[in-house]
Coordinates of C-alpha atoms and ligand atoms in Angstrom, one line a residue:
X1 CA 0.0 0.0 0.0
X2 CA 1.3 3.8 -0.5
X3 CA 1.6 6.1 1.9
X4 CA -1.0 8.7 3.3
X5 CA -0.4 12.2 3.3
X6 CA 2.3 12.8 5.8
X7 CA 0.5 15.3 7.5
X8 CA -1.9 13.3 8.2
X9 CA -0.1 10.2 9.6
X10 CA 1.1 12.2 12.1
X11 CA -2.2 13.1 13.7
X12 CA -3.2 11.7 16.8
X13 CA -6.6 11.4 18.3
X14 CA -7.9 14.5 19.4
X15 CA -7.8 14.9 23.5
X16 CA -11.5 15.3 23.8
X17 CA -12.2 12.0 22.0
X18 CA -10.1 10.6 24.3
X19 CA -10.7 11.7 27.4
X20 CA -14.6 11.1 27.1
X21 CA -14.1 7.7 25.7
X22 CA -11.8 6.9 29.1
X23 CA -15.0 8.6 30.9
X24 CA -17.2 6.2 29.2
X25 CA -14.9 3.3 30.1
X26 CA -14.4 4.3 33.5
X27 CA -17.8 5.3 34.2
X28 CA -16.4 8.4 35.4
X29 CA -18.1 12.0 35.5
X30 CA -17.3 13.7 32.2
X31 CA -16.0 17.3 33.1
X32 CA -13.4 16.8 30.0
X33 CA -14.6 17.6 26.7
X34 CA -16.5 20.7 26.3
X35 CA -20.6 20.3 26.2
X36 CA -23.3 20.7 28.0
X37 CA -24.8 17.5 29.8
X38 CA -28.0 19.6 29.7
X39 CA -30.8 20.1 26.5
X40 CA -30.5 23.1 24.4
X41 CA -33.3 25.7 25.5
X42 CA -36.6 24.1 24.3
X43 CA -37.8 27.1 22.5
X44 CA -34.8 27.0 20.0
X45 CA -35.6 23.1 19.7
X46 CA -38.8 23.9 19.3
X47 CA -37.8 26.2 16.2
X48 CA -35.7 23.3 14.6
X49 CA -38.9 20.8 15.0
X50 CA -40.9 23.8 12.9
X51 CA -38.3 23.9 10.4
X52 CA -38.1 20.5 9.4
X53 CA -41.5 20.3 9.2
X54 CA -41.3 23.3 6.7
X55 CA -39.7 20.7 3.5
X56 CA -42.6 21.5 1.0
X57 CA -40.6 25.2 0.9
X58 CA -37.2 23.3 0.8
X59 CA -36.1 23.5 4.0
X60 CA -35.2 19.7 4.0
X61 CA -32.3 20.4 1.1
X62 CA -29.3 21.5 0.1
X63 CA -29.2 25.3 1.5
X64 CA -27.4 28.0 -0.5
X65 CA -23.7 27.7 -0.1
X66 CA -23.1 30.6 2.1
X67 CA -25.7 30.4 4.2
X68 CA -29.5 30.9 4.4
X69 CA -29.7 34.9 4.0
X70 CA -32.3 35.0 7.0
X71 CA -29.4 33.7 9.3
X72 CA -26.3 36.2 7.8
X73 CA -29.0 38.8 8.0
X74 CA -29.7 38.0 12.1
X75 CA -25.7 37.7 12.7
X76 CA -25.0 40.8 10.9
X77 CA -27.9 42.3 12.5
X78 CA -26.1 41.0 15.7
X79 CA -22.5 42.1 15.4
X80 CA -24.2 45.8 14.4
X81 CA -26.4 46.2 17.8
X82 CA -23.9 44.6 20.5
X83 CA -20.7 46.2 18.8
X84 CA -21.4 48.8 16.1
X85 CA -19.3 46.4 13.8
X86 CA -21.0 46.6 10.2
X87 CA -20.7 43.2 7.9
X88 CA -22.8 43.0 4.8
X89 CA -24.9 40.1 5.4
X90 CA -24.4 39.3 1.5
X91 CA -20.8 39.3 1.0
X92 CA -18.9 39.4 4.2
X93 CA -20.9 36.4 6.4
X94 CA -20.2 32.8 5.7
X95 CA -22.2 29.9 8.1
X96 CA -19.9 27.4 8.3
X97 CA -20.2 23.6 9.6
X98 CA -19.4 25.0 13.2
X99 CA -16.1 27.2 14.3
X100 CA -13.9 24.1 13.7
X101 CA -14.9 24.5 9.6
X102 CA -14.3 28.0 9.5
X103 CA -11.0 27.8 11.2
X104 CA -10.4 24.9 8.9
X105 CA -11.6 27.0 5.3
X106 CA -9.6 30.1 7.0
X107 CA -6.3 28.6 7.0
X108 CA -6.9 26.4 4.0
X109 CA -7.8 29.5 1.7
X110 CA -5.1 32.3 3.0
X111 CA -2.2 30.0 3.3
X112 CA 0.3 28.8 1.2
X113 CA 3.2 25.8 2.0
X114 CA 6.1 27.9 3.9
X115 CA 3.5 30.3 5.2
X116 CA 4.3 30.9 9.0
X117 CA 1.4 31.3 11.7
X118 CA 1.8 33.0 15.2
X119 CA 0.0 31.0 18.1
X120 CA -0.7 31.8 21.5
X121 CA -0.2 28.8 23.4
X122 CA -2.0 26.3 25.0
X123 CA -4.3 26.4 22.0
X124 CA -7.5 24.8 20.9
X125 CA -6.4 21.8 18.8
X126 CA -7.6 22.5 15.3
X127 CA -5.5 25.7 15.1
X128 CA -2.8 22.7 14.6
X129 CA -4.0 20.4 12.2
X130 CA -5.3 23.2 9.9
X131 CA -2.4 25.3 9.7
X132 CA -0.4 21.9 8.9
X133 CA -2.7 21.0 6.1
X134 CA -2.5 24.0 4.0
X135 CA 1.4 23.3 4.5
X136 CA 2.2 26.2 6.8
X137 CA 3.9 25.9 10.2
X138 CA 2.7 27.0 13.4
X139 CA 4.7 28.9 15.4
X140 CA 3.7 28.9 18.9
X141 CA 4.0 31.8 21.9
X142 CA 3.8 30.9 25.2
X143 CA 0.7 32.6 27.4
X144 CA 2.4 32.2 30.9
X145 CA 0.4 30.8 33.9
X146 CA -1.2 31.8 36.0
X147 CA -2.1 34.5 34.3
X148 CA -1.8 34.1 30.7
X149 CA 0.2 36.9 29.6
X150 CA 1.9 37.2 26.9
X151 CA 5.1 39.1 26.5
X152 CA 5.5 40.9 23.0
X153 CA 9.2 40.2 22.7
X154 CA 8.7 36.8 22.7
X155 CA 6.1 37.7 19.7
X156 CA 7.9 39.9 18.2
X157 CA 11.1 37.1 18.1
X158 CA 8.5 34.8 16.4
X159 CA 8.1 36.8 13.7
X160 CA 9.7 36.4 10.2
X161 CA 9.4 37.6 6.5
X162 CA 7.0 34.2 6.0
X163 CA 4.9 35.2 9.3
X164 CA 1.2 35.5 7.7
X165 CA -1.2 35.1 10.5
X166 CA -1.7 35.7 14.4
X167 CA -4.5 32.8 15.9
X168 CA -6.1 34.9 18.4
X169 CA -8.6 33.1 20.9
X170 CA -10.7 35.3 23.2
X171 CA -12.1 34.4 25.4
X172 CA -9.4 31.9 25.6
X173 CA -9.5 28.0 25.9
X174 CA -8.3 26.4 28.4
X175 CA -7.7 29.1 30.5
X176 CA -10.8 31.2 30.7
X177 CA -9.0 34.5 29.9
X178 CA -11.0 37.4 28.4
X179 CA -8.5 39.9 26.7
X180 CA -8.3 43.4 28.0
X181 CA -8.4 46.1 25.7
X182 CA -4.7 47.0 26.1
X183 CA -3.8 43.5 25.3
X184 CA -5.6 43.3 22.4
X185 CA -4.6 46.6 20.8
X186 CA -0.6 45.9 21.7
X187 CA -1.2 42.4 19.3
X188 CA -3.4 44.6 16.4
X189 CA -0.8 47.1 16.6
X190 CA 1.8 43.9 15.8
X191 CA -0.3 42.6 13.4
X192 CA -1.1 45.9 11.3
X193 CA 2.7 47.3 11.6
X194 CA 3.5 43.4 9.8
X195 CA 1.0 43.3 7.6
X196 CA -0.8 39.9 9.0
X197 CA -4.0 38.6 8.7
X198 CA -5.4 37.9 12.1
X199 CA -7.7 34.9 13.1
X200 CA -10.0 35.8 16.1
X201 CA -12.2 32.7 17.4
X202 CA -14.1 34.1 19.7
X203 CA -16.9 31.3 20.3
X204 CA -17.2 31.5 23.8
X205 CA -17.6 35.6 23.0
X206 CA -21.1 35.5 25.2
X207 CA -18.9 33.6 27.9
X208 CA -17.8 36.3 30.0
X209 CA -18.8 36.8 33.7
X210 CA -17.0 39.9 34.9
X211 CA -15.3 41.9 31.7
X212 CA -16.9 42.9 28.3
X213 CA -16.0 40.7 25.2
X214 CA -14.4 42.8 23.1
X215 CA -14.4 41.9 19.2
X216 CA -10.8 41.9 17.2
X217 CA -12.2 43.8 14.5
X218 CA -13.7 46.8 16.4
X219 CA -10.3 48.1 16.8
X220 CA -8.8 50.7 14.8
X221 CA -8.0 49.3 11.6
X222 CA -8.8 45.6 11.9
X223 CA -12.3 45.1 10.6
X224 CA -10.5 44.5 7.0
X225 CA -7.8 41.5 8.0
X226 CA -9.6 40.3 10.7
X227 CA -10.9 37.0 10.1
X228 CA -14.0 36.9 12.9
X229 CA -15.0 33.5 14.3
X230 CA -18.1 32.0 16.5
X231 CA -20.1 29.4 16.8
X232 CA -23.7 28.7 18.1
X233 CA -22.5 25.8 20.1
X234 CA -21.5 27.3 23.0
X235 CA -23.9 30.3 23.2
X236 CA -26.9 28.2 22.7
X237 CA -26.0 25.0 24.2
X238 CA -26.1 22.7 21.1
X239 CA -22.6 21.7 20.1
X240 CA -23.9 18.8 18.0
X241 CA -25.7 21.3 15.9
X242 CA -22.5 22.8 14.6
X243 CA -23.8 25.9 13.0
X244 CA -20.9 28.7 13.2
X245 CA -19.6 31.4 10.9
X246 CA -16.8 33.6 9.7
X247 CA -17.3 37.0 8.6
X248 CA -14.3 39.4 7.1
X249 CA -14.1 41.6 4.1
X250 CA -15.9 40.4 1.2
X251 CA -12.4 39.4 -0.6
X252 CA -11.2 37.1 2.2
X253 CA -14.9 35.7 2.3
X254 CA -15.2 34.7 -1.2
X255 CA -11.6 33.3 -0.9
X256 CA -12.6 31.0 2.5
X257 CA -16.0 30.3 0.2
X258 CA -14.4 28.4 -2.4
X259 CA -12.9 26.3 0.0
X260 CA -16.1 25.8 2.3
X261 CA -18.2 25.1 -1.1
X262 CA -15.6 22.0 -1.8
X263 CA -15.5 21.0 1.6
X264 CA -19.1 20.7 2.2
X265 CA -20.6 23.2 0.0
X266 CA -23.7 24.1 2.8
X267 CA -24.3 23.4 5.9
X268 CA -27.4 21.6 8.3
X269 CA -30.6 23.4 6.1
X270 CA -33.0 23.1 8.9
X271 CA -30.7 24.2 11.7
X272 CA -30.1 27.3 10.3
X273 CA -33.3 28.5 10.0
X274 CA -34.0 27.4 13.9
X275 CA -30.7 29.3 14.5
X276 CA -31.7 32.9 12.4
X277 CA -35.0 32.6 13.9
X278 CA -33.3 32.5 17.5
X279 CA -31.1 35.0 17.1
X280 CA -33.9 37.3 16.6
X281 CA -34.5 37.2 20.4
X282 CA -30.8 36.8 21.9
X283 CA -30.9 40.1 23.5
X284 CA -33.7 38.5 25.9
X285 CA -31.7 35.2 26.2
X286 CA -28.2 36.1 26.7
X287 CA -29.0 38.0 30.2
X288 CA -30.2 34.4 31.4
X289 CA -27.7 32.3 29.4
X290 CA -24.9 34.6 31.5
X291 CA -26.0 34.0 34.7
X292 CA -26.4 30.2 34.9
X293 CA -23.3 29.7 33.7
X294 CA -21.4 32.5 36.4
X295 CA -23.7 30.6 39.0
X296 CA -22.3 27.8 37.6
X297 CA -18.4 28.5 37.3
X298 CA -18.8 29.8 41.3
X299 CA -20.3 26.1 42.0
X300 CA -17.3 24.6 40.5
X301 CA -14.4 26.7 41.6
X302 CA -15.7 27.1 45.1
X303 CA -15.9 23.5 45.0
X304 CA -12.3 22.8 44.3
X305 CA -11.0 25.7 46.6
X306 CA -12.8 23.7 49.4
X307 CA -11.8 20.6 48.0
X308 CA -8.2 22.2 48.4
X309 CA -7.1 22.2 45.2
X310 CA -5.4 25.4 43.6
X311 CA -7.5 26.6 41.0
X312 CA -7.8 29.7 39.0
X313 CA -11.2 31.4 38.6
X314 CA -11.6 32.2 35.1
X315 CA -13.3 35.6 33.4
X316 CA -14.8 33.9 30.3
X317 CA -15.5 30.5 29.1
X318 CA -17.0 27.0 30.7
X319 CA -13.6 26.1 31.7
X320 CA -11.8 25.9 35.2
X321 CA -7.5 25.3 35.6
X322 CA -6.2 23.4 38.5
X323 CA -2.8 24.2 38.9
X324 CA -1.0 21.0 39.8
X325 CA 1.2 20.6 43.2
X326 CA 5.0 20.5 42.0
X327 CA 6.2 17.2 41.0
X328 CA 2.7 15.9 39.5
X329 CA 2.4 15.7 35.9
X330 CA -1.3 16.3 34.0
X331 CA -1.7 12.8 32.3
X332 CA -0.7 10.9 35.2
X333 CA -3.4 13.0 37.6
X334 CA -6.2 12.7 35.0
X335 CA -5.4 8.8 34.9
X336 CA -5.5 8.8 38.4
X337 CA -8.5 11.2 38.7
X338 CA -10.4 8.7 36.3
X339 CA -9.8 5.8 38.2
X340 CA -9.5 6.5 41.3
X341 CA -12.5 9.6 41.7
X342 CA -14.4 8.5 38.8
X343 CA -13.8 12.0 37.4
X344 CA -12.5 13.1 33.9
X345 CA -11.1 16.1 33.3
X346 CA -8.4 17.4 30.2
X347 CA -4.7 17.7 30.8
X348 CA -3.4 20.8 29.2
X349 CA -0.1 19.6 27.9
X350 CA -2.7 18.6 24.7
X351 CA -2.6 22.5 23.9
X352 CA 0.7 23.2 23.8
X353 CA 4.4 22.7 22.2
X354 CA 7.0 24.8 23.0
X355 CA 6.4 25.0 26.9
X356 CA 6.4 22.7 29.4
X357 CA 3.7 24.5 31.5
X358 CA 0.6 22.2 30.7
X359 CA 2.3 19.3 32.4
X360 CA 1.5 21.2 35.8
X361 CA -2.2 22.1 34.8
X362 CA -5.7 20.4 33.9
X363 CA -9.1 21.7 32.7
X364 CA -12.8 21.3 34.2
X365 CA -15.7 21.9 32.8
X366 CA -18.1 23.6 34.1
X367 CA -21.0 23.3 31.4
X368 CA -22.4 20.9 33.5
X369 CA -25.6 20.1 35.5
X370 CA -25.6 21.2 39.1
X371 CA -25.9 17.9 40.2
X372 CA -23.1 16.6 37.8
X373 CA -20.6 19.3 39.6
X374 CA -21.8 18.5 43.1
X375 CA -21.1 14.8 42.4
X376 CA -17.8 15.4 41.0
X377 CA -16.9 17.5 43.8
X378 CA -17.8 14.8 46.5
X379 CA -16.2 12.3 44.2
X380 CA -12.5 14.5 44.9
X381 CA -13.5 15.5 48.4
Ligands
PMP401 N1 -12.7 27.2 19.0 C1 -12.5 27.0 20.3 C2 -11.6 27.8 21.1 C3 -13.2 25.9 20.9 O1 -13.1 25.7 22.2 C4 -14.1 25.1 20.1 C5 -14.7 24.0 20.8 N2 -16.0 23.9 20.7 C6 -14.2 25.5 18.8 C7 -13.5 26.5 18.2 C8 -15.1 24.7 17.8 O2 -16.4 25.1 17.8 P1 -17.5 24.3 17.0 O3 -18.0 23.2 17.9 O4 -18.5 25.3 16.7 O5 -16.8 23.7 15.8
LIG402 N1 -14.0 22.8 22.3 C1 -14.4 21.7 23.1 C2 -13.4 21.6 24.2 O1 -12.5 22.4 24.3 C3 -14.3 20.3 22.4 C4 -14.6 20.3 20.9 C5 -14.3 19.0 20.4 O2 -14.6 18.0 21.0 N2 -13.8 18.9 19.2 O3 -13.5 20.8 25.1

């Protein structure tokens, strides 16, 4: 037999997979990969069950390759009322197959082989295996714990006459951190003085507890190489839907198009029409949505001061670090944590490669019900 695509062999499972299958296996509480153990809210069900019942207009095929224009229209109406940022719903939206496609499109249709990509590590996974497919190389930047700040040396040392892109994630995965302002202009400024394109995945951008999301492209000058990223997943609760989008300037979006229309030319018909009809009412849902998921995160990390572990109380996201006692490393505990407390978590040396760091931290989830928390709480108590 030939050989596969090198690329490609050298992929290894991704850490979610794994950790819930060792959940499953272990019959262990699942606080690894990132999803609700809760339903989506009923009323946005409720909208999908209208929808497919809606196939004598079409709604049960193929939908038009960048998206249904009720649903660019309610995410450009979106991005206009909660951050005055303005993207033609006809030329600058594309609904992708979840973040993970338009991160995947992104970096398939901007880079070429030799191209050079800046990362902040840890990182979600993808960034990795899409980067490497279009032939371009990551190069990773440490965010150093406990804090995760970066230090612009170090990103201005990474920086080289190939370096095309900066991957920024806010608010971030694993850690939970939401990027102040100053931050995020210091790495625009980088990226417009060098002429990069910069990749903002901001899908847990209605995951923030204390500090305001603020959007890449509303700063001064970015809206035109900012490649925007979010998904519906998190927001709504329905990560197997997999409805997301990427919006940019209407050249970048007919170039991430082509690829998108060979990949999988349209995404879930049905699903999107639930999803433009929920937007509609986010405003009233958000305020909610915000203040489980605080109640929530305060459960969890009050749970695992008491239970005497060090962890770090994050701004944004459903995710919680432990910071590991010296000595331990993070596969080892989770092994242990599995077996031994029946409780699954992610260690953090998955997102990264230049540092070392991980091996001294692991992730919780908190996107859980209240009763899964308390359980995995007694279960490490
Ligand atoms: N980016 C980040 C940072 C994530 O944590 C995830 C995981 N859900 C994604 C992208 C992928 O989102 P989706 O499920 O919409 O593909
Ligand atoms: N983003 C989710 C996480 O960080 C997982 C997504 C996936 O399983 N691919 O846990």
């Amino acid at each position: 037999m030939k050989s596969m695509n090198h690329v490609v062999s050298n992929f290894k499972e991704s850490i979610f997979s794994t950790m819930t299958k060792m959940a499953i296996e272990n019959k262990a509480i699942n606080l690894s990969q990132g999803f609700p153990d809760f339903d989506g809210p009923k009323w946005v069900i409720n909208l999908a069950k209208e929808a497919l019942d809606e196939g004598h207009l079409g709604k049960n095929q193929y939908a038009p390759s960048m998206g249904i224009l009720s649903l660019r229209e309610a995410i450009s109406a979106n991005y206009k009322k909660l951050y005055h940022l303005d993207y033609s719903a006809s030329s600058e939206i594309l609904v992708t197959n979840g973040a993970t496609e338009a991160i995947f499109c992104a970096c398939l249709a901007l880079l070429n082989p030799g191209d050079e990509v800046i990362v902040l590590e840890p990182f979600y996974d993808s960034y990795l295996a899409a980067i490497e497919l279009a032939g371009a190389k990551i190069v990773p930047v440490t965010l150093k714990a406990p804090n995760f700040t970066y230090d612009i040396n170090e990103i201005k040392e990474a920086l080289t006459d190939k370096t095309k892109m900066l991957i920024i994630n806010n608010p971030h995965n694993p850690s939970g951190k939401v990027y102040d302002k100053s931050e995020l202009s210091e790495l625009c400024q980088f990226a417009c003085e060098n002429d990069l394109y910069v990749m903002s995945d901001e899908v847990y951008e209605f995951l923030t507890f204390e500090k305001a999301h603020i959007p890449t492209a509303t700063l001064e000058n970015m809206k035109e190489r900012t490649i925007t990223i979010s998904s519906t997943g998190k927001t709504f609760g329905l990560t197997g839907w997999k409805i997301g989008w990427v919006c940019s300037s209407e050249t970048i979006i007919s170039a991430i198009h082509k690829v998108h229309q060979f990949n999988v030319f349209c995404v879930a018909h049905p699903l999107q029409v639930a999803m433009a009809r929920a937007l509609e009412k986010m405003d009233e849902y958000i305020i909610e949505f915000k203040s489980e998921y605080k109640r929530k995160r305060d459960l969890l990390v009050n749970g695992l001061k008491d239970a005497g572990l060090n962890v770090l109380n994050p701004a944004g996201t459903y995710f919680a670090l432990v910071m590991l006692p010296e000595g331990e490393n993070d596969v080892d505990y989770c092994k242990k944590l599995i077996v031994e407390n029946k409780v699954a978590v992610i260690p953090t040396s998955a997102f990264y490669l230049k540092s070392d760091e991980g091996k001294r931290i692991v992730r919780f989830c908190f996107a859980k019900q209240d009763e899964t928390l308390l359980n995995a709480l007694k279960n490490l108590k």
